[in-house]
Amino acid sequence: MDHGQYSSQHAGALKHWLGLFNAGIQLTKPGIIFGNLASVLGGYFLAGRGDLAEPASLLATLLGTALVIGCGCVINNCVDRDIDRRMVRTCHRALALRTITVPTAASYAIALGVAGFGLLWAGSNALASFLAMVGLVIYAGVYTYWLKRRSHWATLIGSLSGAMPPVIGYCAVTGRFDATAVLLIVVFCCWQMPHSHAITVMRREDFRAARLPLLSLPEAYRQIQAYILAFLAGSLVLGVVAQMHAVYFALMLGLCGYWMTLAASATRLTDPPGWARKVFGFSILLVLALNLSLAVMGQA
């Protein structure tokens, strides 16, 4: 027996399966999943006032939401594979490179979705599962399949799906959709808009290459500043309704004030990509601070 040949065959097979595993992970966009799970935790602990009464329910909520988000991201990869081939940022994705077939990716998405909804239904509650379904339909259907190539309003509609994770976490505890849940949607939608518009300014050439609708730079600037003000107003109202600690209000005022300072900086006229990168980077720090505040600053 040629042991060398035998070993090389096994090494080749292992490399193949590792490649498929890595591609499968990348299709789910793990960065997006982990970012959204922070929001799930914020909503969950806001509802529970920082208490962890049912660890199994929290685990099911986190894992179920992660699987549903992964399902949506795989569908997004399937639909956008032609766009991804035209953009420098995304041309290396598995479906863009045809290293995975669309039927295989679609089957993978279905498996993730079924597992995710099943976990939310069994380990959390029906309302959390329904909200996850709403988020998936908006992201994969309305945003990705219908509006993204047709209108810049797709960003606003898509922000609704981005606002679902904290509401899923909140409703997993309360079992009801109330004023706080509505305000969570408003606040996270308003955060998503400057975050997303900053990406379009940073990656403007990519979006043009993909022939996607774009706001003019002056309009993008105006919308970013308007939504930052809306985010501040919404977060303060949320604090009142959810009876947050006084430190929460001071933190939101300070962070949003700095975010607005970045957004109004004159560098937006001289170096739009560099300006957008700062606005985008701070938006990530801000939403992490918001989620942490929701989790720990609710008054007993």
PDB file of N, CA and C in Angstrom, residues 37-113:
ATOM      1  N   LEU A  37     -26.439  39.766  18.614  1.00  0.00           N
ATOM      2  CA  LEU A  37     -26.643  39.063  19.885  1.00  0.00           C
ATOM      3  C   LEU A  37     -26.411  39.991  21.075  1.00  0.00           C
ATOM      4  N   ALA A  38     -25.538  40.983  20.910  1.00  0.00           N
ATOM      5  CA  ALA A  38     -25.367  41.979  21.969  1.00  0.00           C
ATOM      6  C   ALA A  38     -26.670  42.735  22.198  1.00  0.00           C
ATOM      7  N   SER A  39     -27.405  42.992  21.106  1.00  0.00           N
ATOM      8  CA  SER A  39     -28.693  43.679  21.225  1.00  0.00           C
ATOM      9  C   SER A  39     -29.750  42.774  21.852  1.00  0.00           C
ATOM     10  N   VAL A  40     -29.703  41.478  21.532  1.00  0.00           N
ATOM     11  CA  VAL A  40     -30.608  40.530  22.182  1.00  0.00           C
ATOM     12  C   VAL A  40     -30.401  40.559  23.695  1.00  0.00           C
ATOM     13  N   LEU A  41     -29.139  40.543  24.106  1.00  0.00           N
ATOM     14  CA  LEU A  41     -28.823  40.583  25.543  1.00  0.00           C
ATOM     15  C   LEU A  41     -29.309  41.880  26.177  1.00  0.00           C
ATOM     16  N   GLY A  42     -29.141  43.006  25.469  1.00  0.00           N
ATOM     17  CA  GLY A  42     -29.612  44.276  26.000  1.00  0.00           C
ATOM     18  C   GLY A  42     -31.105  44.261  26.257  1.00  0.00           C
ATOM     19  N   GLY A  43     -31.883  43.789  25.270  1.00  0.00           N
ATOM     20  CA  GLY A  43     -33.332  43.714  25.438  1.00  0.00           C
ATOM     21  C   GLY A  43     -33.747  42.720  26.497  1.00  0.00           C
ATOM     22  N   TYR A  44     -33.044  41.584  26.555  1.00  0.00           N
ATOM     23  CA  TYR A  44     -33.386  40.527  27.516  1.00  0.00           C
ATOM     24  C   TYR A  44     -33.196  41.014  28.952  1.00  0.00           C
ATOM     25  N   PHE A  45     -32.038  41.616  29.212  1.00  0.00           N
ATOM     26  CA  PHE A  45     -31.760  42.051  30.580  1.00  0.00           C
ATOM     27  C   PHE A  45     -32.509  43.331  30.941  1.00  0.00           C
ATOM     28  N   LEU A  46     -32.887  44.137  29.948  1.00  0.00           N
ATOM     29  CA  LEU A  46     -33.761  45.277  30.221  1.00  0.00           C
ATOM     30  C   LEU A  46     -35.094  44.786  30.777  1.00  0.00           C
ATOM     31  N   ALA A  47     -35.659  43.776  30.126  1.00  0.00           N
ATOM     32  CA  ALA A  47     -36.941  43.229  30.585  1.00  0.00           C
ATOM     33  C   ALA A  47     -36.810  42.569  31.949  1.00  0.00           C
ATOM     34  N   GLY A  48     -35.687  41.905  32.194  1.00  0.00           N
ATOM     35  CA  GLY A  48     -35.498  41.202  33.458  1.00  0.00           C
ATOM     36  C   GLY A  48     -34.858  42.039  34.536  1.00  0.00           C
ATOM     37  N   ARG A  49     -34.624  43.340  34.234  1.00  0.00           N
ATOM     38  CA  ARG A  49     -33.980  44.242  35.189  1.00  0.00           C
ATOM     39  C   ARG A  49     -32.647  43.685  35.670  1.00  0.00           C
ATOM     40  N   GLY A  50     -31.900  43.110  34.744  1.00  0.00           N
ATOM     41  CA  GLY A  50     -30.566  42.615  35.061  1.00  0.00           C
ATOM     42  C   GLY A  50     -30.528  41.232  35.665  1.00  0.00           C
ATOM     43  N   ASP A  51     -31.692  40.635  35.931  1.00  0.00           N
ATOM     44  CA  ASP A  51     -31.726  39.301  36.548  1.00  0.00           C
ATOM     45  C   ASP A  51     -31.703  38.210  35.477  1.00  0.00           C
ATOM     46  N   LEU A  52     -31.100  37.086  35.813  1.00  0.00           N
ATOM     47  CA  LEU A  52     -31.062  35.917  34.933  1.00  0.00           C
ATOM     48  C   LEU A  52     -31.813  34.790  35.633  1.00  0.00           C
ATOM     49  N   ALA A  53     -33.150  34.842  35.506  1.00  0.00           N
ATOM     50  CA  ALA A  53     -33.976  33.864  36.213  1.00  0.00           C
ATOM     51  C   ALA A  53     -33.988  32.511  35.512  1.00  0.00           C
ATOM     52  N   GLU A  54     -33.922  32.516  34.181  1.00  0.00           N
ATOM     53  CA  GLU A  54     -34.030  31.275  33.414  1.00  0.00           C
ATOM     54  C   GLU A  54     -32.895  31.194  32.394  1.00  0.00           C
ATOM     55  N   PRO A  55     -31.734  30.674  32.802  1.00  0.00           N
ATOM     56  CA  PRO A  55     -30.590  30.583  31.872  1.00  0.00           C
ATOM     57  C   PRO A  55     -30.901  29.792  30.612  1.00  0.00           C
ATOM     58  N   ALA A  56     -31.718  28.734  30.741  1.00  0.00           N
ATOM     59  CA  ALA A  56     -32.039  27.918  29.563  1.00  0.00           C
ATOM     60  C   ALA A  56     -32.825  28.732  28.538  1.00  0.00           C
ATOM     61  N   SER A  57     -33.721  29.588  29.014  1.00  0.00           N
ATOM     62  CA  SER A  57     -34.496  30.439  28.112  1.00  0.00           C
ATOM     63  C   SER A  57     -33.590  31.442  27.406  1.00  0.00           C
ATOM     64  N   LEU A  58     -32.642  32.027  28.140  1.00  0.00           N
ATOM     65  CA  LEU A  58     -31.698  32.970  27.525  1.00  0.00           C
ATOM     66  C   LEU A  58     -30.866  32.272  26.454  1.00  0.00           C
ATOM     67  N   LEU A  59     -30.382  31.082  26.753  1.00  0.00           N
ATOM     68  CA  LEU A  59     -29.565  30.342  25.794  1.00  0.00           C
ATOM     69  C   LEU A  59     -30.363  30.030  24.533  1.00  0.00           C
ATOM     70  N   ALA A  60     -31.613  29.592  24.707  1.00  0.00           N
ATOM     71  CA  ALA A  60     -32.459  29.289  23.549  1.00  0.00           C
ATOM     72  C   ALA A  60     -32.734  30.542  22.733  1.00  0.00           C
ATOM     73  N   THR A  61     -32.942  31.668  23.415  1.00  0.00           N
ATOM     74  CA  THR A  61     -33.201  32.933  22.722  1.00  0.00           C
ATOM     75  C   THR A  61     -31.987  33.369  21.918  1.00  0.00           C
ATOM     76  N   LEU A  62     -30.807  33.276  22.523  1.00  0.00           N
ATOM     77  CA  LEU A  62     -29.587  33.677  21.832  1.00  0.00           C
ATOM     78  C   LEU A  62     -29.289  32.771  20.642  1.00  0.00           C
ATOM     79  N   LEU A  63     -29.307  31.465  20.886  1.00  0.00           N
ATOM     80  CA  LEU A  63     -28.970  30.528  19.816  1.00  0.00           C
ATOM     81  C   LEU A  63     -30.026  30.545  18.718  1.00  0.00           C
ATOM     82  N   GLY A  64     -31.305  30.592  19.106  1.00  0.00           N
ATOM     83  CA  GLY A  64     -32.370  30.624  18.108  1.00  0.00           C
ATOM     84  C   GLY A  64     -32.284  31.868  17.234  1.00  0.00           C
ATOM     85  N   THR A  65     -32.044  33.024  17.867  1.00  0.00           N
ATOM     86  CA  THR A  65     -31.919  34.269  17.100  1.00  0.00           C
ATOM     87  C   THR A  65     -30.704  34.216  16.191  1.00  0.00           C
ATOM     88  N   ALA A  66     -29.587  33.689  16.696  1.00  0.00           N
ATOM     89  CA  ALA A  66     -28.372  33.574  15.881  1.00  0.00           C
ATOM     90  C   ALA A  66     -28.628  32.727  14.644  1.00  0.00           C
ATOM     91  N   LEU A  67     -29.340  31.626  14.801  1.00  0.00           N
ATOM     92  CA  LEU A  67     -29.611  30.751  13.661  1.00  0.00           C
ATOM     93  C   LEU A  67     -30.518  31.421  12.632  1.00  0.00           C
ATOM     94  N   VAL A  68     -31.524  32.164  13.111  1.00  0.00           N
ATOM     95  CA  VAL A  68     -32.416  32.863  12.180  1.00  0.00           C
ATOM     96  C   VAL A  68     -31.666  33.964  11.441  1.00  0.00           C
ATOM     97  N   ILE A  69     -30.820  34.711  12.156  1.00  0.00           N
ATOM     98  CA  ILE A  69     -30.011  35.741  11.495  1.00  0.00           C
ATOM     99  C   ILE A  69     -29.086  35.096  10.464  1.00  0.00           C
ATOM    100  N   GLY A  70     -28.478  33.970  10.832  1.00  0.00           N
ATOM    101  CA  GLY A  70     -27.628  33.246   9.891  1.00  0.00           C
ATOM    102  C   GLY A  70     -28.401  32.822   8.662  1.00  0.00           C
ATOM    103  N   CYS A  71     -29.627  32.359   8.853  1.00  0.00           N
ATOM    104  CA  CYS A  71     -30.492  31.986   7.727  1.00  0.00           C
ATOM    105  C   CYS A  71     -30.689  33.172   6.787  1.00  0.00           C
ATOM    106  N   GLY A  72     -31.013  34.335   7.357  1.00  0.00           N
ATOM    107  CA  GLY A  72     -31.221  35.527   6.545  1.00  0.00           C
ATOM    108  C   GLY A  72     -29.971  35.933   5.784  1.00  0.00           C
ATOM    109  N   CYS A  73     -28.819  35.812   6.433  1.00  0.00           N
ATOM    110  CA  CYS A  73     -27.565  36.192   5.778  1.00  0.00           C
ATOM    111  C   CYS A  73     -27.217  35.245   4.635  1.00  0.00           C
ATOM    112  N   VAL A  74     -27.500  33.964   4.792  1.00  0.00           N
ATOM    113  CA  VAL A  74     -27.250  33.012   3.701  1.00  0.00           C
ATOM    114  C   VAL A  74     -28.169  33.319   2.522  1.00  0.00           C
ATOM    115  N   ILE A  75     -29.444  33.615   2.807  1.00  0.00           N
ATOM    116  CA  ILE A  75     -30.367  33.991   1.729  1.00  0.00           C
ATOM    117  C   ILE A  75     -29.868  35.251   1.032  1.00  0.00           C
ATOM    118  N   ASN A  76     -29.404  36.215   1.823  1.00  0.00           N
ATOM    119  CA  ASN A  76     -28.858  37.446   1.256  1.00  0.00           C
ATOM    120  C   ASN A  76     -27.684  37.150   0.319  1.00  0.00           C
ATOM    121  N   ASN A  77     -26.816  36.225   0.728  1.00  0.00           N
ATOM    122  CA  ASN A  77     -25.694  35.823  -0.132  1.00  0.00           C
ATOM    123  C   ASN A  77     -26.170  35.198  -1.436  1.00  0.00           C
ATOM    124  N   CYS A  78     -27.226  34.394  -1.344  1.00  0.00           N
ATOM    125  CA  CYS A  78     -27.769  33.751  -2.546  1.00  0.00           C
ATOM    126  C   CYS A  78     -28.320  34.785  -3.526  1.00  0.00           C
ATOM    127  N   VAL A  79     -29.129  35.708  -3.017  1.00  0.00           N
ATOM    128  CA  VAL A  79     -29.780  36.693  -3.878  1.00  0.00           C
ATOM    129  C   VAL A  79     -28.777  37.690  -4.447  1.00  0.00           C
ATOM    130  N   ASP A  80     -27.797  38.064  -3.624  1.00  0.00           N
ATOM    131  CA  ASP A  80     -26.868  39.137  -4.004  1.00  0.00           C
ATOM    132  C   ASP A  80     -25.574  38.640  -4.645  1.00  0.00           C
ATOM    133  N   ARG A  81     -25.512  37.394  -5.068  1.00  0.00           N
ATOM    134  CA  ARG A  81     -24.236  36.859  -5.548  1.00  0.00           C
ATOM    135  C   ARG A  81     -23.738  37.603  -6.779  1.00  0.00           C
ATOM    136  N   ASP A  82     -24.648  38.098  -7.632  1.00  0.00           N
ATOM    137  CA  ASP A  82     -24.211  38.854  -8.808  1.00  0.00           C
ATOM    138  C   ASP A  82     -23.673  40.227  -8.403  1.00  0.00           C
ATOM    139  N   ILE A  83     -24.316  40.839  -7.412  1.00  0.00           N
ATOM    140  CA  ILE A  83     -23.828  42.115  -6.898  1.00  0.00           C
ATOM    141  C   ILE A  83     -22.464  41.933  -6.247  1.00  0.00           C
ATOM    142  N   ASP A  84     -22.339  40.870  -5.450  1.00  0.00           N
ATOM    143  CA  ASP A  84     -21.089  40.634  -4.722  1.00  0.00           C
ATOM    144  C   ASP A  84     -19.896  40.495  -5.662  1.00  0.00           C
ATOM    145  N   ARG A  85     -20.118  39.950  -6.845  1.00  0.00           N
ATOM    146  CA  ARG A  85     -19.008  39.770  -7.794  1.00  0.00           C
ATOM    147  C   ARG A  85     -18.466  41.114  -8.296  1.00  0.00           C
ATOM    148  N   ARG A  86     -19.285  42.170  -8.212  1.00  0.00           N
ATOM    149  CA  ARG A  86     -18.862  43.472  -8.736  1.00  0.00           C
ATOM    150  C   ARG A  86     -18.201  44.355  -7.677  1.00  0.00           C
ATOM    151  N   MET A  87     -18.291  43.945  -6.406  1.00  0.00           N
ATOM    152  CA  MET A  87     -17.808  44.793  -5.329  1.00  0.00           C
ATOM    153  C   MET A  87     -16.509  44.240  -4.739  1.00  0.00           C
ATOM    154  N   VAL A  88     -15.534  45.113  -4.559  1.00  0.00           N
ATOM    155  CA  VAL A  88     -14.239  44.692  -4.020  1.00  0.00           C
ATOM    156  C   VAL A  88     -14.410  44.070  -2.640  1.00  0.00           C
ATOM    157  N   ARG A  89     -15.287  44.651  -1.833  1.00  0.00           N
ATOM    158  CA  ARG A  89     -15.477  44.188  -0.454  1.00  0.00           C
ATOM    159  C   ARG A  89     -16.071  42.790  -0.379  1.00  0.00           C
ATOM    160  N   THR A  90     -16.822  42.368  -1.399  1.00  0.00           N
ATOM    161  CA  THR A  90     -17.585  41.119  -1.298  1.00  0.00           C
ATOM    162  C   THR A  90     -17.259  40.097  -2.383  1.00  0.00           C
ATOM    163  N   CYS A  91     -16.346  40.416  -3.284  1.00  0.00           N
ATOM    164  CA  CYS A  91     -16.119  39.527  -4.427  1.00  0.00           C
ATOM    165  C   CYS A  91     -15.504  38.184  -4.026  1.00  0.00           C
ATOM    166  N   HIS A  92     -15.003  38.073  -2.789  1.00  0.00           N
ATOM    167  CA  HIS A  92     -14.376  36.829  -2.336  1.00  0.00           C
ATOM    168  C   HIS A  92     -15.371  35.866  -1.700  1.00  0.00           C
ATOM    169  N   ARG A  93     -16.634  36.252  -1.579  1.00  0.00           N
ATOM    170  CA  ARG A  93     -17.614  35.390  -0.912  1.00  0.00           C
ATOM    171  C   ARG A  93     -17.839  34.102  -1.710  1.00  0.00           C
ATOM    172  N   ALA A  94     -18.217  33.059  -0.977  1.00  0.00           N
ATOM    173  CA  ALA A  94     -18.268  31.714  -1.566  1.00  0.00           C
ATOM    174  C   ALA A  94     -19.217  31.627  -2.760  1.00  0.00           C
ATOM    175  N   LEU A  95     -20.395  32.219  -2.634  1.00  0.00           N
ATOM    176  CA  LEU A  95     -21.346  32.148  -3.742  1.00  0.00           C
ATOM    177  C   LEU A  95     -20.903  33.024  -4.915  1.00  0.00           C
ATOM    178  N   ALA A  96     -20.230  34.124  -4.620  1.00  0.00           N
ATOM    179  CA  ALA A  96     -19.701  34.963  -5.696  1.00  0.00           C
ATOM    180  C   ALA A  96     -18.618  34.222  -6.467  1.00  0.00           C
ATOM    181  N   LEU A  97     -17.836  33.410  -5.753  1.00  0.00           N
ATOM    182  CA  LEU A  97     -16.766  32.627  -6.388  1.00  0.00           C
ATOM    183  C   LEU A  97     -17.250  31.278  -6.920  1.00  0.00           C
ATOM    184  N   ARG A  98     -18.523  30.955  -6.646  1.00  0.00           N
ATOM    185  CA  ARG A  98     -19.138  29.695  -7.067  1.00  0.00           C
ATOM    186  C   ARG A  98     -18.465  28.472  -6.419  1.00  0.00           C
ATOM    187  N   THR A  99     -17.907  28.639  -5.228  1.00  0.00           N
ATOM    188  CA  THR A  99     -17.347  27.489  -4.515  1.00  0.00           C
ATOM    189  C   THR A  99     -18.431  26.689  -3.811  1.00  0.00           C
ATOM    190  N   ILE A 100     -19.600  27.271  -3.654  1.00  0.00           N
ATOM    191  CA  ILE A 100     -20.784  26.581  -3.135  1.00  0.00           C
ATOM    192  C   ILE A 100     -21.924  26.866  -4.097  1.00  0.00           C
ATOM    193  N   THR A 101     -22.744  25.880  -4.377  1.00  0.00           N
ATOM    194  CA  THR A 101     -23.861  26.070  -5.299  1.00  0.00           C
ATOM    195  C   THR A 101     -25.029  26.728  -4.582  1.00  0.00           C
ATOM    196  N   VAL A 102     -25.889  27.364  -5.356  1.00  0.00           N
ATOM    197  CA  VAL A 102     -27.064  28.025  -4.780  1.00  0.00           C
ATOM    198  C   VAL A 102     -28.009  27.010  -4.104  1.00  0.00           C
ATOM    199  N   PRO A 103     -28.311  25.849  -4.725  1.00  0.00           N
ATOM    200  CA  PRO A 103     -29.175  24.877  -4.028  1.00  0.00           C
ATOM    201  C   PRO A 103     -28.603  24.418  -2.685  1.00  0.00           C
ATOM    202  N   THR A 104     -27.279  24.229  -2.622  1.00  0.00           N
ATOM    203  CA  THR A 104     -26.663  23.825  -1.358  1.00  0.00           C
ATOM    204  C   THR A 104     -26.818  24.924  -0.314  1.00  0.00           C
ATOM    205  N   ALA A 105     -26.564  26.166  -0.716  1.00  0.00           N
ATOM    206  CA  ALA A 105     -26.694  27.287   0.212  1.00  0.00           C
ATOM    207  C   ALA A 105     -28.146  27.471   0.647  1.00  0.00           C
ATOM    208  N   ALA A 106     -29.093  27.291  -0.289  1.00  0.00           N
ATOM    209  CA  ALA A 106     -30.507  27.436   0.063  1.00  0.00           C
ATOM    210  C   ALA A 106     -30.939  26.365   1.067  1.00  0.00           C
ATOM    211  N   SER A 107     -30.474  25.142   0.876  1.00  0.00           N
ATOM    212  CA  SER A 107     -30.786  24.068   1.823  1.00  0.00           C
ATOM    213  C   SER A 107     -30.206  24.374   3.202  1.00  0.00           C
ATOM    214  N   TYR A 108     -29.021  24.916   3.212  1.00  0.00           N
ATOM    215  CA  TYR A 108     -28.360  25.324   4.449  1.00  0.00           C
ATOM    216  C   TYR A 108     -29.178  26.403   5.161  1.00  0.00           C
ATOM    217  N   ALA A 109     -29.668  27.391   4.396  1.00  0.00           N
ATOM    218  CA  ALA A 109     -30.483  28.456   4.973  1.00  0.00           C
ATOM    219  C   ALA A 109     -31.768  27.897   5.590  1.00  0.00           C
ATOM    220  N   ILE A 110     -32.404  26.969   4.884  1.00  0.00           N
ATOM    221  CA  ILE A 110     -33.638  26.364   5.401  1.00  0.00           C
ATOM    222  C   ILE A 110     -33.365  25.628   6.713  1.00  0.00           C
ATOM    223  N   ALA A 111     -32.274  24.883   6.767  1.00  0.00           N
ATOM    224  CA  ALA A 111     -31.927  24.143   7.984  1.00  0.00           C
ATOM    225  C   ALA A 111     -31.684  25.100   9.148  1.00  0.00           C
ATOM    226  N   LEU A 112     -30.960  26.192   8.889  1.00  0.00           N
ATOM    227  CA  LEU A 112     -30.713  27.179   9.941  1.00  0.00           C
ATOM    228  C   LEU A 112     -32.022  27.799  10.423  1.00  0.00           C
ATOM    229  N   GLY A 113     -32.892  28.164   9.478  1.00  0.00           N
ATOM    230  CA  GLY A 113     -34.154  28.795   9.845  1.00  0.00           C
ATOM    231  C   GLY A 113     -35.056  27.876  10.653  1.00  0.00           C
TER     232      GLY A 113
END
